[in-house]
């Protein structure tokens, strides 16, 4: 199994599946445990890479079936990104909530306080409308990418200060007349005098 998975995470995954009264399979346990261990929502491809590292790799089709099943029994949820790729997560899968998508690293995070979000959206609905689901995605830069960008900017500024060129010399307004006294300026396509 993935070295990031602890026996506690795997045991909790088993308990969640048993609590649903569903058949306990190694693929279901493994995929649910991987989602539980992840700090952000994962794509099918990211999950595929993680489960291929294990002693019992899970094939692509089985992974799709397990993800569909996890979504169906509400042990995980899926959200489509702007790239039309589904991302899966177990965090806050029981309540409606929004998501945050980082435009730099493309990771997707579940936002907390889904109940407040749903209540706020319902107040915006016209009279007689009944909202069932809310899909809200906020795009921006996550904390890790923002910190990396700040660090890179600080490094660039420090380097630029260390190697800053001397100030340019001030050229008198009539200096152009004395620099080139050819009859036709070179910039108009005439060859330089030679």
PDB file of C-alpha atoms in Angstrom:
ATOM      1  CA  UNK A   1       0.000   0.000   0.000  1.00  0.00           C
ATOM      2  CA  UNK A   2       0.935   3.635  -0.335  1.00  0.00           C
ATOM      3  CA  UNK A   3       3.367   4.574   2.414  1.00  0.00           C
ATOM      4  CA  UNK A   4       1.141   7.570   3.251  1.00  0.00           C
ATOM      5  CA  UNK A   5      -1.634   5.213   4.325  1.00  0.00           C
ATOM      6  CA  UNK A   6      -1.632   4.285   7.974  1.00  0.00           C
ATOM      7  CA  UNK A   7      -3.287   1.211   9.410  1.00  0.00           C
ATOM      8  CA  UNK A   8      -5.645   3.591  11.253  1.00  0.00           C
ATOM      9  CA  UNK A   9      -6.769   5.142   7.938  1.00  0.00           C
ATOM     10  CA  UNK A  10      -7.335   1.712   6.391  1.00  0.00           C
ATOM     11  CA  UNK A  11      -9.270   0.549   9.480  1.00  0.00           C
ATOM     12  CA  UNK A  12     -11.470   3.657   9.375  1.00  0.00           C
ATOM     13  CA  UNK A  13     -12.146   3.058   5.664  1.00  0.00           C
ATOM     14  CA  UNK A  14     -13.257  -0.492   6.489  1.00  0.00           C
ATOM     15  CA  UNK A  15     -15.551   0.800   9.257  1.00  0.00           C
ATOM     16  CA  UNK A  16     -17.197   3.355   6.935  1.00  0.00           C
ATOM     17  CA  UNK A  17     -17.876   0.701   4.288  1.00  0.00           C
ATOM     18  CA  UNK A  18     -19.247  -1.755   6.871  1.00  0.00           C
ATOM     19  CA  UNK A  19     -21.474   0.987   8.310  1.00  0.00           C
ATOM     20  CA  UNK A  20     -23.120   1.259   4.875  1.00  0.00           C
ATOM     21  CA  UNK A  21     -23.893  -2.460   4.995  1.00  0.00           C
ATOM     22  CA  UNK A  22     -21.936  -2.911   1.798  1.00  0.00           C
ATOM     23  CA  UNK A  23     -19.611  -5.638   0.654  1.00  0.00           C
ATOM     24  CA  UNK A  24     -16.070  -5.074   1.882  1.00  0.00           C
ATOM     25  CA  UNK A  25     -13.586  -5.432  -0.996  1.00  0.00           C
ATOM     26  CA  UNK A  26      -9.893  -4.640  -1.023  1.00  0.00           C
ATOM     27  CA  UNK A  27     -10.398  -2.174  -3.891  1.00  0.00           C
ATOM     28  CA  UNK A  28     -13.122  -0.243  -2.033  1.00  0.00           C
ATOM     29  CA  UNK A  29     -11.056  -0.094   1.143  1.00  0.00           C
ATOM     30  CA  UNK A  30      -7.919   0.964  -0.704  1.00  0.00           C
ATOM     31  CA  UNK A  31      -9.561   3.734  -2.755  1.00  0.00           C
ATOM     32  CA  UNK A  32     -11.522   5.100   0.212  1.00  0.00           C
ATOM     33  CA  UNK A  33      -8.364   5.061   2.374  1.00  0.00           C
ATOM     34  CA  UNK A  34      -6.427   6.923  -0.343  1.00  0.00           C
ATOM     35  CA  UNK A  35      -9.140   9.579  -0.520  1.00  0.00           C
ATOM     36  CA  UNK A  36      -9.173   9.867   3.274  1.00  0.00           C
ATOM     37  CA  UNK A  37      -5.391  10.348   3.347  1.00  0.00           C
ATOM     38  CA  UNK A  38      -5.398  13.008   0.610  1.00  0.00           C
ATOM     39  CA  UNK A  39      -5.326  16.673   1.577  1.00  0.00           C
ATOM     40  CA  UNK A  40      -7.250  17.725  -1.541  1.00  0.00           C
ATOM     41  CA  UNK A  41      -9.642  16.198  -4.065  1.00  0.00           C
ATOM     42  CA  UNK A  42      -7.975  13.755  -6.470  1.00  0.00           C
ATOM     43  CA  UNK A  43      -8.562  12.995 -10.143  1.00  0.00           C
ATOM     44  CA  UNK A  44      -8.985   9.460 -11.416  1.00  0.00           C
ATOM     45  CA  UNK A  45      -5.436   9.615 -12.823  1.00  0.00           C
ATOM     46  CA  UNK A  46      -3.963  10.792  -9.503  1.00  0.00           C
ATOM     47  CA  UNK A  47      -5.765   7.970  -7.713  1.00  0.00           C
ATOM     48  CA  UNK A  48      -4.641   5.484 -10.359  1.00  0.00           C
ATOM     49  CA  UNK A  49      -0.995   6.419  -9.723  1.00  0.00           C
ATOM     50  CA  UNK A  50      -1.488   6.017  -5.981  1.00  0.00           C
ATOM     51  CA  UNK A  51      -3.136   2.612  -6.174  1.00  0.00           C
ATOM     52  CA  UNK A  52      -0.578   1.300  -8.662  1.00  0.00           C
ATOM     53  CA  UNK A  53       2.056   1.643  -5.942  1.00  0.00           C
ATOM     54  CA  UNK A  54       0.391  -1.030  -3.817  1.00  0.00           C
ATOM     55  CA  UNK A  55       0.956  -4.734  -3.497  1.00  0.00           C
ATOM     56  CA  UNK A  56      -2.384  -5.277  -5.235  1.00  0.00           C
ATOM     57  CA  UNK A  57      -2.705  -2.704  -8.040  1.00  0.00           C
ATOM     58  CA  UNK A  58      -6.241  -1.758  -9.037  1.00  0.00           C
ATOM     59  CA  UNK A  59      -7.040  -1.600 -12.733  1.00  0.00           C
ATOM     60  CA  UNK A  60      -8.567   1.491 -14.335  1.00  0.00           C
ATOM     61  CA  UNK A  61     -12.077   0.073 -14.814  1.00  0.00           C
ATOM     62  CA  UNK A  62     -12.306  -1.195 -11.238  1.00  0.00           C
ATOM     63  CA  UNK A  63     -11.171   2.200  -9.993  1.00  0.00           C
ATOM     64  CA  UNK A  64     -13.939   3.926 -11.986  1.00  0.00           C
ATOM     65  CA  UNK A  65     -16.520   1.500 -10.590  1.00  0.00           C
ATOM     66  CA  UNK A  66     -15.305   1.987  -7.014  1.00  0.00           C
ATOM     67  CA  UNK A  67     -15.375   5.788  -7.378  1.00  0.00           C
ATOM     68  CA  UNK A  68     -18.917   5.655  -8.791  1.00  0.00           C
ATOM     69  CA  UNK A  69     -19.965   3.404  -5.911  1.00  0.00           C
ATOM     70  CA  UNK A  70     -18.346   5.663  -3.277  1.00  0.00           C
ATOM     71  CA  UNK A  71     -20.208   8.650  -4.735  1.00  0.00           C
ATOM     72  CA  UNK A  72     -23.476   6.716  -4.917  1.00  0.00           C
ATOM     73  CA  UNK A  73     -23.356   5.652  -1.234  1.00  0.00           C
ATOM     74  CA  UNK A  74     -22.192   9.145  -0.182  1.00  0.00           C
ATOM     75  CA  UNK A  75     -18.834   8.049   1.212  1.00  0.00           C
ATOM     76  CA  UNK A  76     -17.168  10.380  -1.291  1.00  0.00           C
ATOM     77  CA  UNK A  77     -18.274  13.053  -3.671  1.00  0.00           C
ATOM     78  CA  UNK A  78     -17.180  14.220  -7.059  1.00  0.00           C
ATOM     79  CA  UNK A  79     -16.871  17.677  -8.500  1.00  0.00           C
ATOM     80  CA  UNK A  80     -16.024  18.615 -12.066  1.00  0.00           C
ATOM     81  CA  UNK A  81     -13.293  21.162 -12.618  1.00  0.00           C
ATOM     82  CA  UNK A  82     -13.156  23.667 -15.476  1.00  0.00           C
ATOM     83  CA  UNK A  83     -11.117  21.086 -17.368  1.00  0.00           C
ATOM     84  CA  UNK A  84     -14.175  18.772 -17.182  1.00  0.00           C
ATOM     85  CA  UNK A  85     -12.234  16.238 -15.143  1.00  0.00           C
ATOM     86  CA  UNK A  86     -13.921  14.876 -12.039  1.00  0.00           C
ATOM     87  CA  UNK A  87     -12.113  15.159  -8.730  1.00  0.00           C
ATOM     88  CA  UNK A  88     -13.066  12.978  -5.781  1.00  0.00           C
ATOM     89  CA  UNK A  89     -12.951  13.676  -2.070  1.00  0.00           C
ATOM     90  CA  UNK A  90     -14.301  12.272   1.183  1.00  0.00           C
ATOM     91  CA  UNK A  91     -14.116  15.560   3.060  1.00  0.00           C
ATOM     92  CA  UNK A  92     -17.493  17.073   3.878  1.00  0.00           C
ATOM     93  CA  UNK A  93     -19.274  14.657   1.542  1.00  0.00           C
ATOM     94  CA  UNK A  94     -22.424  14.640   3.687  1.00  0.00           C
ATOM     95  CA  UNK A  95     -23.290  18.336   3.462  1.00  0.00           C
ATOM     96  CA  UNK A  96     -23.587  20.735   0.538  1.00  0.00           C
ATOM     97  CA  UNK A  97     -20.457  22.842   0.261  1.00  0.00           C
ATOM     98  CA  UNK A  98     -18.337  24.826  -2.126  1.00  0.00           C
ATOM     99  CA  UNK A  99     -14.893  24.179  -3.532  1.00  0.00           C
ATOM    100  CA  UNK A 100     -11.709  26.125  -4.076  1.00  0.00           C
ATOM    101  CA  UNK A 101      -9.624  25.436  -7.205  1.00  0.00           C
ATOM    102  CA  UNK A 102      -6.056  26.683  -7.380  1.00  0.00           C
ATOM    103  CA  UNK A 103      -5.302  28.155 -10.805  1.00  0.00           C
ATOM    104  CA  UNK A 104      -1.591  27.398 -10.403  1.00  0.00           C
ATOM    105  CA  UNK A 105      -1.399  23.789  -9.178  1.00  0.00           C
ATOM    106  CA  UNK A 106      -5.000  22.865 -10.222  1.00  0.00           C
ATOM    107  CA  UNK A 107      -5.700  21.206  -6.853  1.00  0.00           C
ATOM    108  CA  UNK A 108      -9.290  21.285  -5.611  1.00  0.00           C
ATOM    109  CA  UNK A 109     -10.195  21.782  -1.948  1.00  0.00           C
ATOM    110  CA  UNK A 110     -13.531  21.433  -0.158  1.00  0.00           C
ATOM    111  CA  UNK A 111     -14.695  24.573   1.621  1.00  0.00           C
ATOM    112  CA  UNK A 112     -16.116  24.213   5.105  1.00  0.00           C
ATOM    113  CA  UNK A 113     -19.375  25.670   6.336  1.00  0.00           C
ATOM    114  CA  UNK A 114     -21.549  24.130   3.647  1.00  0.00           C
ATOM    115  CA  UNK A 115     -24.740  24.689   5.628  1.00  0.00           C
ATOM    116  CA  UNK A 116     -24.161  28.443   5.740  1.00  0.00           C
ATOM    117  CA  UNK A 117     -23.448  28.416   2.016  1.00  0.00           C
ATOM    118  CA  UNK A 118     -26.681  26.573   1.241  1.00  0.00           C
ATOM    119  CA  UNK A 119     -28.735  28.885   3.473  1.00  0.00           C
ATOM    120  CA  UNK A 120     -27.172  31.929   1.807  1.00  0.00           C
ATOM    121  CA  UNK A 121     -27.893  30.640  -1.685  1.00  0.00           C
ATOM    122  CA  UNK A 122     -31.497  29.788  -0.787  1.00  0.00           C
ATOM    123  CA  UNK A 123     -32.111  33.411   0.208  1.00  0.00           C
ATOM    124  CA  UNK A 124     -31.088  34.442  -3.317  1.00  0.00           C
ATOM    125  CA  UNK A 125     -33.619  32.185  -5.047  1.00  0.00           C
ATOM    126  CA  UNK A 126     -36.750  33.795  -6.472  1.00  0.00           C
ATOM    127  CA  UNK A 127     -40.045  33.158  -4.678  1.00  0.00           C
ATOM    128  CA  UNK A 128     -41.370  29.664  -5.318  1.00  0.00           C
ATOM    129  CA  UNK A 129     -37.980  28.211  -6.316  1.00  0.00           C
ATOM    130  CA  UNK A 130     -36.634  25.282  -4.325  1.00  0.00           C
ATOM    131  CA  UNK A 131     -32.885  24.664  -4.434  1.00  0.00           C
ATOM    132  CA  UNK A 132     -31.687  21.080  -4.171  1.00  0.00           C
ATOM    133  CA  UNK A 133     -27.948  21.183  -4.752  1.00  0.00           C
ATOM    134  CA  UNK A 134     -25.316  23.888  -4.825  1.00  0.00           C
ATOM    135  CA  UNK A 135     -22.156  23.652  -6.887  1.00  0.00           C
ATOM    136  CA  UNK A 136     -19.891  26.578  -6.172  1.00  0.00           C
ATOM    137  CA  UNK A 137     -16.242  26.730  -7.124  1.00  0.00           C
ATOM    138  CA  UNK A 138     -14.025  29.624  -6.170  1.00  0.00           C
ATOM    139  CA  UNK A 139     -10.887  29.952  -8.314  1.00  0.00           C
ATOM    140  CA  UNK A 140      -7.712  31.569  -7.059  1.00  0.00           C
ATOM    141  CA  UNK A 141      -4.302  30.708  -5.647  1.00  0.00           C
ATOM    142  CA  UNK A 142      -3.986  28.255  -2.750  1.00  0.00           C
ATOM    143  CA  UNK A 143      -1.860  28.957   0.308  1.00  0.00           C
ATOM    144  CA  UNK A 144       1.049  26.770  -0.816  1.00  0.00           C
ATOM    145  CA  UNK A 145       1.244  28.386  -4.261  1.00  0.00           C
ATOM    146  CA  UNK A 146       0.859  31.891  -2.803  1.00  0.00           C
ATOM    147  CA  UNK A 147       3.694  31.211  -0.358  1.00  0.00           C
ATOM    148  CA  UNK A 148       5.883  29.822  -3.157  1.00  0.00           C
ATOM    149  CA  UNK A 149       5.149  32.880  -5.328  1.00  0.00           C
ATOM    150  CA  UNK A 150       5.976  35.251  -2.464  1.00  0.00           C
ATOM    151  CA  UNK A 151       9.231  33.403  -1.814  1.00  0.00           C
ATOM    152  CA  UNK A 152      10.154  33.492  -5.519  1.00  0.00           C
ATOM    153  CA  UNK A 153       9.354  37.217  -5.746  1.00  0.00           C
ATOM    154  CA  UNK A 154      11.493  37.941  -2.692  1.00  0.00           C
ATOM    155  CA  UNK A 155      14.383  35.960  -4.199  1.00  0.00           C
ATOM    156  CA  UNK A 156      14.079  37.754  -7.550  1.00  0.00           C
ATOM    157  CA  UNK A 157      13.955  41.169  -5.873  1.00  0.00           C
ATOM    158  CA  UNK A 158      17.024  40.369  -3.775  1.00  0.00           C
ATOM    159  CA  UNK A 159      18.906  39.172  -6.864  1.00  0.00           C
ATOM    160  CA  UNK A 160      17.866  42.222  -8.890  1.00  0.00           C
ATOM    161  CA  UNK A 161      19.030  44.562  -6.135  1.00  0.00           C
ATOM    162  CA  UNK A 162      22.397  42.791  -5.939  1.00  0.00           C
ATOM    163  CA  UNK A 163      23.063  43.085  -9.686  1.00  0.00           C
ATOM    164  CA  UNK A 164      21.288  46.347 -10.487  1.00  0.00           C
ATOM    165  CA  UNK A 165      23.007  48.248 -13.316  1.00  0.00           C
ATOM    166  CA  UNK A 166      24.338  51.747 -12.835  1.00  0.00           C
ATOM    167  CA  UNK A 167      21.977  54.572 -13.709  1.00  0.00           C
ATOM    168  CA  UNK A 168      22.063  55.482 -17.427  1.00  0.00           C
ATOM    169  CA  UNK A 169      24.099  58.488 -18.463  1.00  0.00           C
ATOM    170  CA  UNK A 170      22.157  61.638 -19.200  1.00  0.00           C
ATOM    171  CA  UNK A 171      22.453  62.544 -22.880  1.00  0.00           C
ATOM    172  CA  UNK A 172      22.009  66.178 -23.917  1.00  0.00           C
ATOM    173  CA  UNK A 173      19.022  66.950 -26.143  1.00  0.00           C
ATOM    174  CA  UNK A 174      21.182  67.856 -29.125  1.00  0.00           C
ATOM    175  CA  UNK A 175      23.454  64.830 -28.793  1.00  0.00           C
ATOM    176  CA  UNK A 176      21.670  63.023 -31.629  1.00  0.00           C
ATOM    177  CA  UNK A 177      22.941  65.639 -34.076  1.00  0.00           C
ATOM    178  CA  UNK A 178      26.528  64.928 -33.169  1.00  0.00           C
ATOM    179  CA  UNK A 179      26.294  61.116 -32.988  1.00  0.00           C
ATOM    180  CA  UNK A 180      25.395  60.430 -36.597  1.00  0.00           C
ATOM    181  CA  UNK A 181      25.973  62.962 -39.318  1.00  0.00           C
ATOM    182  CA  UNK A 182      25.011  60.757 -42.245  1.00  0.00           C
ATOM    183  CA  UNK A 183      22.599  62.316 -44.749  1.00  0.00           C
ATOM    184  CA  UNK A 184      19.904  59.664 -44.217  1.00  0.00           C
ATOM    185  CA  UNK A 185      19.158  58.035 -40.864  1.00  0.00           C
ATOM    186  CA  UNK A 186      20.002  54.322 -40.722  1.00  0.00           C
ATOM    187  CA  UNK A 187      16.557  53.477 -39.345  1.00  0.00           C
ATOM    188  CA  UNK A 188      14.877  54.348 -42.627  1.00  0.00           C
ATOM    189  CA  UNK A 189      16.456  51.396 -44.362  1.00  0.00           C
ATOM    190  CA  UNK A 190      19.422  53.089 -46.061  1.00  0.00           C
ATOM    191  CA  UNK A 191      22.738  51.380 -45.596  1.00  0.00           C
ATOM    192  CA  UNK A 192      25.108  52.872 -43.076  1.00  0.00           C
ATOM    193  CA  UNK A 193      27.779  55.094 -44.563  1.00  0.00           C
ATOM    194  CA  UNK A 194      30.898  53.180 -44.940  1.00  0.00           C
TER     195      UNK A 194
END
